[in-house]
Amino acid sequence: MKLAVITDSSAVLSPEVLQHSDLYILDIPVIFGDETFVEGKNITTPEFFEKMAEFSDLPKTSQPSLLELTEMLEDLKEKGYTHVIGLFLAAGISGFHQNIQYLTQEFDGLEIAFPDTRITSSPMGMMVERTLRWADAGTVSYEQILNNLQEAIEYTQAYIMVDDLNHLVKGGRLSNGAALLGNLLKIKPILYFTKKGTIEVYEKVRTEKKAVKRLAEIMQDITTQHDGRNYQIDVIHANAPEKAEAFKTLLADYGVTDVRIVTFGSVIATHLGEGAIAFGIIPVID
């Protein structure tokens, strides 16, 4: 088996994973006015946040290119790959997943699967890393890798505290009136990814301090409820490293100590806004 893993640029990936020879990435552009940017190619994460602060309107994102994916699959077949797994942002927040399913039957001699990750960002990046690791082991079949992925997807979770309600208004996810009332009451909504891969409000908490504490309580509940599973955990932030460090310290008080801090990429930060913090958690499956 020669397996290629394809993902999109909403995934948070370590420098080591980005160098893997069997990893391929579809770009998701971020558009400011008439300028198009792709993180890591013509804009860095810090530059993105600087530009977003200067720009009066919310930047836009689009789906990955279907044509680019088709050409990538053709190229992978020519390179001698026999199997492909595509891990893309949740079907609940993008139509891309549904639009590409027909491609799984278009390439004779190439086994292709596009499971719905129901997630994005760092947890999706962890799925990509695990898939590459299972393939590198040389002892895990394609079917077992897909089974492992489904188990990982089932228990992967992410919870997010949004800092700026006005940003949700710009993105069409909240009314001006609701944002005004929320800001007056100092409400910090906690969002989460549902089992359908949609983003919904989990709780509305007054004050940031209480919201961060509630995030830590949710994390503790998850890590103590699932039959002694081990988890890989990331604290994720949108240009808010101090908040992320404080949250990591708080998690230690709740007995959660093995935590990595990463940054939301431009694609997801576009919709969450600067100052958001979150955690992503995925089960360890050896």
Short mmCIF file of C-alpha atoms in Angstrom, two decimals:
data_model
loop_
_atom_site.label_atom_id
_atom_site.label_comp_id
_atom_site.label_asym_id
_atom_site.label_seq_id
_atom_site.Cartn_x
_atom_site.Cartn_y
_atom_site.Cartn_z
CA MET A 1 0.00 0.00 0.00
CA LYS A 2 1.22 3.46 -0.90
CA LEU A 3 -1.04 5.95 0.90
CA ALA A 4 -1.36 9.69 0.31
CA VAL A 5 -3.14 11.95 2.79
CA ILE A 6 -4.79 15.11 1.51
CA THR A 7 -6.07 17.88 3.77
CA ASP A 8 -6.85 21.57 3.46
CA SER A 9 -5.16 24.66 4.80
CA SER A 10 -7.61 25.03 7.70
CA ALA A 11 -5.72 22.20 9.43
CA VAL A 12 -3.11 23.14 12.02
CA LEU A 13 -0.01 21.05 11.29
CA SER A 14 3.41 20.91 12.89
CA PRO A 15 6.50 21.75 10.79
CA GLU A 16 7.50 18.07 10.88
CA VAL A 17 4.15 16.90 9.51
CA LEU A 18 4.21 19.60 6.84
CA GLN A 19 7.45 18.08 5.52
CA HIS A 20 5.99 14.59 5.15
CA SER A 21 6.39 13.34 1.59
CA ASP A 22 2.94 11.70 1.51
CA LEU A 23 1.03 14.80 2.66
CA TYR A 24 -0.79 17.03 0.17
CA ILE A 25 -2.66 20.24 1.02
CA LEU A 26 -5.46 22.06 -0.76
CA ASP A 27 -5.45 25.83 -0.33
CA ILE A 28 -8.41 27.69 1.16
CA PRO A 29 -7.97 31.34 0.16
CA VAL A 30 -8.75 34.26 2.44
CA ILE A 31 -9.98 37.31 0.57
CA PHE A 32 -9.61 40.94 1.67
CA GLY A 33 -11.48 43.07 -0.82
CA ASP A 34 -9.95 42.21 -4.19
CA GLU A 35 -6.80 40.66 -2.70
CA THR A 36 -6.51 36.91 -2.21
CA PHE A 37 -4.13 35.35 0.29
CA VAL A 38 -3.14 31.82 1.27
CA GLU A 39 -1.56 31.41 4.67
CA GLY A 40 2.02 30.18 4.44
CA LYS A 41 2.34 31.27 0.82
CA ASN A 42 1.77 35.01 0.59
CA ILE A 43 0.71 35.89 4.15
CA THR A 44 1.80 34.78 7.63
CA THR A 45 -0.50 34.34 10.60
CA PRO A 46 0.71 37.57 12.31
CA GLU A 47 0.30 39.47 9.04
CA PHE A 48 -3.22 38.12 8.70
CA PHE A 49 -4.25 39.44 12.11
CA GLU A 50 -2.66 42.82 11.36
CA LYS A 51 -4.58 43.02 8.11
CA MET A 52 -7.84 41.93 9.73
CA ALA A 53 -7.47 44.68 12.35
CA GLU A 54 -6.98 47.28 9.61
CA PHE A 55 -9.77 46.03 7.34
CA SER A 56 -13.25 47.44 8.01
CA ASP A 57 -15.10 44.45 6.54
CA LEU A 58 -14.77 40.80 7.51
CA PRO A 59 -12.48 38.92 5.11
CA LYS A 60 -14.09 36.15 3.10
CA THR A 61 -13.10 32.53 2.62
CA SER A 62 -14.00 30.12 -0.16
CA GLN A 63 -14.01 26.36 -0.54
CA PRO A 64 -10.91 24.51 -1.72
CA SER A 65 -10.75 24.06 -5.48
CA LEU A 66 -12.53 20.98 -6.83
CA LEU A 67 -10.39 21.23 -9.96
CA GLU A 68 -7.22 21.31 -7.87
CA LEU A 69 -8.31 18.19 -5.99
CA THR A 70 -9.14 16.37 -9.24
CA GLU A 71 -5.74 17.22 -10.72
CA MET A 72 -4.05 16.22 -7.46
CA LEU A 73 -5.71 12.78 -7.56
CA GLU A 74 -4.65 12.29 -11.17
CA ASP A 75 -1.09 13.20 -10.20
CA LEU A 76 -1.12 10.83 -7.22
CA LYS A 77 -2.20 7.95 -9.46
CA GLU A 78 0.65 8.72 -11.85
CA LYS A 79 3.09 8.76 -8.91
CA GLY A 80 2.11 5.20 -8.01
CA TYR A 81 -0.10 5.79 -5.02
CA THR A 82 -2.66 3.06 -4.45
CA HIS A 83 -4.70 4.60 -1.64
CA VAL A 84 -5.83 8.12 -0.69
CA ILE A 85 -7.50 9.50 2.42
CA GLY A 86 -8.81 13.06 2.31
CA LEU A 87 -9.43 14.85 5.60
CA PHE A 88 -11.16 18.19 5.09
CA LEU A 89 -13.05 20.70 7.19
CA ALA A 90 -16.39 19.49 8.56
CA ALA A 91 -19.28 18.95 6.18
CA GLY A 92 -21.42 20.86 8.67
CA ILE A 93 -19.57 24.11 7.93
CA SER A 94 -18.64 23.58 4.28
CA GLY A 95 -20.28 22.05 1.23
CA PHE A 96 -16.91 20.85 -0.06
CA HIS A 97 -17.16 17.42 1.58
CA GLN A 98 -20.46 16.64 -0.14
CA ASN A 99 -19.28 18.03 -3.48
CA ILE A 100 -16.28 15.72 -3.75
CA GLN A 101 -17.79 12.34 -2.87
CA TYR A 102 -18.25 11.36 -6.53
CA LEU A 103 -14.48 11.49 -6.99
CA THR A 104 -14.03 8.36 -4.87
CA GLN A 105 -15.32 6.33 -7.85
CA GLU A 106 -13.53 8.20 -10.64
CA PHE A 107 -10.01 6.71 -10.49
CA ASP A 108 -9.55 3.03 -11.28
CA GLY A 109 -6.78 1.46 -9.26
CA LEU A 110 -6.92 4.18 -6.63
CA GLU A 111 -8.80 3.50 -3.38
CA ILE A 112 -10.13 6.86 -2.14
CA ALA A 113 -11.99 7.76 1.06
CA PHE A 114 -13.19 11.16 2.23
CA PRO A 115 -14.54 10.63 5.78
CA ASP A 116 -16.30 13.58 7.39
CA THR A 117 -13.93 14.82 10.10
CA ARG A 118 -16.77 16.83 11.72
CA ILE A 119 -14.07 19.27 12.81
CA THR A 120 -11.29 21.53 11.54
CA SER A 121 -8.16 23.36 12.76
CA SER A 122 -5.93 21.61 15.30
CA PRO A 123 -8.02 18.46 15.89
CA MET A 124 -8.16 17.86 12.14
CA GLY A 125 -4.40 18.35 12.01
CA MET A 126 -4.02 15.70 14.71
CA MET A 127 -6.10 13.30 12.59
CA VAL A 128 -3.81 13.95 9.63
CA GLU A 129 -0.72 13.30 11.76
CA ARG A 130 -2.17 10.06 13.15
CA THR A 131 -3.11 8.81 9.68
CA LEU A 132 0.39 9.40 8.36
CA ARG A 133 1.85 7.68 11.42
CA TRP A 134 -0.35 4.60 10.98
CA ALA A 135 0.63 4.39 7.31
CA ASP A 136 4.33 4.80 8.13
CA ALA A 137 4.14 1.89 10.57
CA GLY A 138 3.63 -0.45 7.62
CA THR A 139 1.59 -2.86 9.73
CA VAL A 140 -1.83 -1.18 9.65
CA SER A 141 -4.15 -1.97 6.76
CA TYR A 142 -6.10 0.67 4.86
CA GLU A 143 -9.34 -0.63 6.33
CA GLN A 144 -7.93 -0.47 9.86
CA ILE A 145 -6.71 3.09 9.31
CA LEU A 146 -10.23 4.07 8.25
CA ASN A 147 -11.66 2.30 11.31
CA ASN A 148 -9.17 4.10 13.54
CA LEU A 149 -10.15 7.40 11.96
CA GLN A 150 -13.84 6.79 12.56
CA GLU A 151 -13.15 6.07 16.21
CA ALA A 152 -11.03 9.22 16.47
CA ILE A 153 -13.75 11.29 14.79
CA GLU A 154 -16.40 9.93 17.15
CA TYR A 155 -14.55 11.10 20.25
CA THR A 156 -12.92 14.29 18.94
CA GLN A 157 -14.32 17.48 20.43
CA ALA A 158 -13.65 21.20 20.37
CA TYR A 159 -15.02 24.04 22.49
CA ILE A 160 -14.43 27.71 21.77
CA MET A 161 -14.79 30.95 23.71
CA VAL A 162 -15.35 33.86 21.35
CA ASP A 163 -13.95 37.20 22.52
CA ASP A 164 -15.76 39.66 20.25
CA LEU A 165 -19.51 39.32 19.67
CA ASN A 166 -19.36 42.03 17.00
CA HIS A 167 -17.24 39.70 14.91
CA LEU A 168 -20.06 37.16 14.91
CA VAL A 169 -22.36 39.90 13.65
CA LYS A 170 -20.02 40.62 10.74
CA GLY A 171 -20.05 36.94 9.88
CA GLY A 172 -23.85 36.84 9.90
CA ARG A 173 -24.03 34.52 12.90
CA LEU A 174 -25.50 36.99 15.39
CA SER A 175 -27.80 40.01 15.19
CA ASN A 176 -26.64 43.51 16.08
CA GLY A 177 -29.22 43.67 18.86
CA ALA A 178 -28.07 40.39 20.39
CA ALA A 179 -24.44 41.50 20.21
CA LEU A 180 -25.24 44.85 21.86
CA LEU A 181 -27.08 43.14 24.71
CA GLY A 182 -24.36 40.51 25.01
CA ASN A 183 -21.63 43.12 25.21
CA LEU A 184 -23.56 45.09 27.85
CA LEU A 185 -23.96 41.94 29.92
CA LYS A 186 -20.34 40.90 29.25
CA ILE A 187 -21.51 37.60 27.79
CA LYS A 188 -18.85 35.26 26.43
CA PRO A 189 -20.51 32.50 24.41
CA ILE A 190 -18.94 29.06 24.46
CA LEU A 191 -19.34 27.39 21.08
CA TYR A 192 -18.77 23.75 20.20
CA PHE A 193 -18.68 21.35 17.29
CA THR A 194 -21.74 19.09 17.31
CA LYS A 195 -21.76 15.45 16.23
CA LYS A 196 -23.01 16.73 12.86
CA GLY A 197 -19.96 18.94 12.46
CA THR A 198 -21.88 22.18 12.88
CA ILE A 199 -20.84 24.99 15.24
CA GLU A 200 -23.48 25.90 17.81
CA VAL A 201 -23.72 27.72 21.12
CA TYR A 202 -23.05 25.39 24.03
CA GLU A 203 -23.49 27.89 26.85
CA LYS A 204 -23.63 31.64 27.40
CA VAL A 205 -21.44 32.68 30.31
CA ARG A 206 -21.11 36.11 31.86
CA THR A 207 -17.55 37.46 32.04
CA GLU A 208 -14.46 36.03 30.43
CA LYS A 209 -13.05 34.71 33.70
CA LYS A 210 -16.12 32.52 34.27
CA ALA A 211 -16.14 31.40 30.64
CA VAL A 212 -12.52 30.27 30.78
CA LYS A 213 -13.20 28.42 34.03
CA ARG A 214 -16.19 26.74 32.38
CA LEU A 215 -13.98 25.62 29.47
CA ALA A 216 -11.65 23.98 31.97
CA GLU A 217 -14.59 22.21 33.65
CA ILE A 218 -15.81 20.90 30.29
CA MET A 219 -12.32 19.62 29.53
CA GLN A 220 -12.17 17.83 32.88
CA ASP A 221 -15.57 16.24 32.27
CA ILE A 222 -14.49 14.91 28.88
CA THR A 223 -11.20 13.45 30.08
CA THR A 224 -12.78 11.63 33.02
CA GLN A 225 -15.87 10.18 31.34
CA HIS A 226 -14.63 7.94 28.51
CA ASP A 227 -13.44 4.58 29.86
CA GLY A 228 -9.94 5.68 30.76
CA ARG A 229 -9.05 6.83 27.25
CA ASN A 230 -5.92 8.88 26.74
CA TYR A 231 -6.24 12.10 24.78
CA GLN A 232 -4.08 14.48 22.82
CA ILE A 233 -5.06 18.01 23.80
CA ASP A 234 -4.39 21.37 22.20
CA VAL A 235 -5.17 24.84 23.48
CA ILE A 236 -5.86 26.97 20.42
CA HIS A 237 -5.92 30.76 20.27
CA ALA A 238 -6.55 33.55 17.78
CA ASN A 239 -3.64 35.92 18.37
CA ALA A 240 -4.10 35.68 22.15
CA PRO A 241 -0.99 33.88 23.48
CA GLU A 242 -1.32 35.30 26.99
CA LYS A 243 -4.88 33.99 27.29
CA ALA A 244 -3.76 30.62 25.98
CA GLU A 245 -0.93 30.37 28.52
CA ALA A 246 -3.29 31.35 31.35
CA PHE A 247 -5.81 28.74 30.21
CA LYS A 248 -3.10 26.08 30.06
CA THR A 249 -2.09 26.97 33.63
CA LEU A 250 -5.71 26.73 34.74
CA LEU A 251 -6.06 23.31 33.11
CA ALA A 252 -3.17 22.06 35.23
CA ASP A 253 -5.24 22.91 38.32
CA TYR A 254 -7.89 20.55 36.91
CA GLY A 255 -5.37 17.77 36.44
CA VAL A 256 -4.85 18.29 32.69
CA THR A 257 -1.13 18.83 32.17
CA ASP A 258 -0.02 17.37 28.82
CA VAL A 259 -1.19 20.25 26.65
CA ARG A 260 0.19 21.92 23.54
CA ILE A 261 -0.55 25.54 22.56
CA VAL A 262 -1.19 26.28 18.88
CA THR A 263 -2.66 29.14 16.86
CA PHE A 264 -5.84 29.21 14.79
CA GLY A 265 -5.00 29.61 11.13
CA SER A 266 -6.38 32.47 9.08
CA VAL A 267 -9.28 30.45 7.65
CA ILE A 268 -10.87 29.70 11.02
CA ALA A 269 -9.77 32.96 12.69
CA THR A 270 -11.67 34.81 9.95
CA HIS A 271 -14.92 33.49 11.42
CA LEU A 272 -14.03 33.49 15.13
CA GLY A 273 -12.24 36.81 15.39
CA GLU A 274 -9.13 37.84 17.26
CA GLY A 275 -8.96 36.92 20.95
CA ALA A 276 -10.84 33.62 20.75
CA ILE A 277 -9.45 30.68 22.68
CA ALA A 278 -10.43 27.03 22.48
CA PHE A 279 -9.41 23.50 23.20
CA GLY A 280 -9.38 20.56 20.84
CA ILE A 281 -9.20 17.00 22.12
CA ILE A 282 -8.73 13.74 20.21
CA PRO A 283 -8.34 10.19 21.57
CA VAL A 284 -4.99 8.44 21.30
CA ILE A 285 -5.42 5.29 19.20
CA ASP A 286 -2.26 3.19 18.87
#
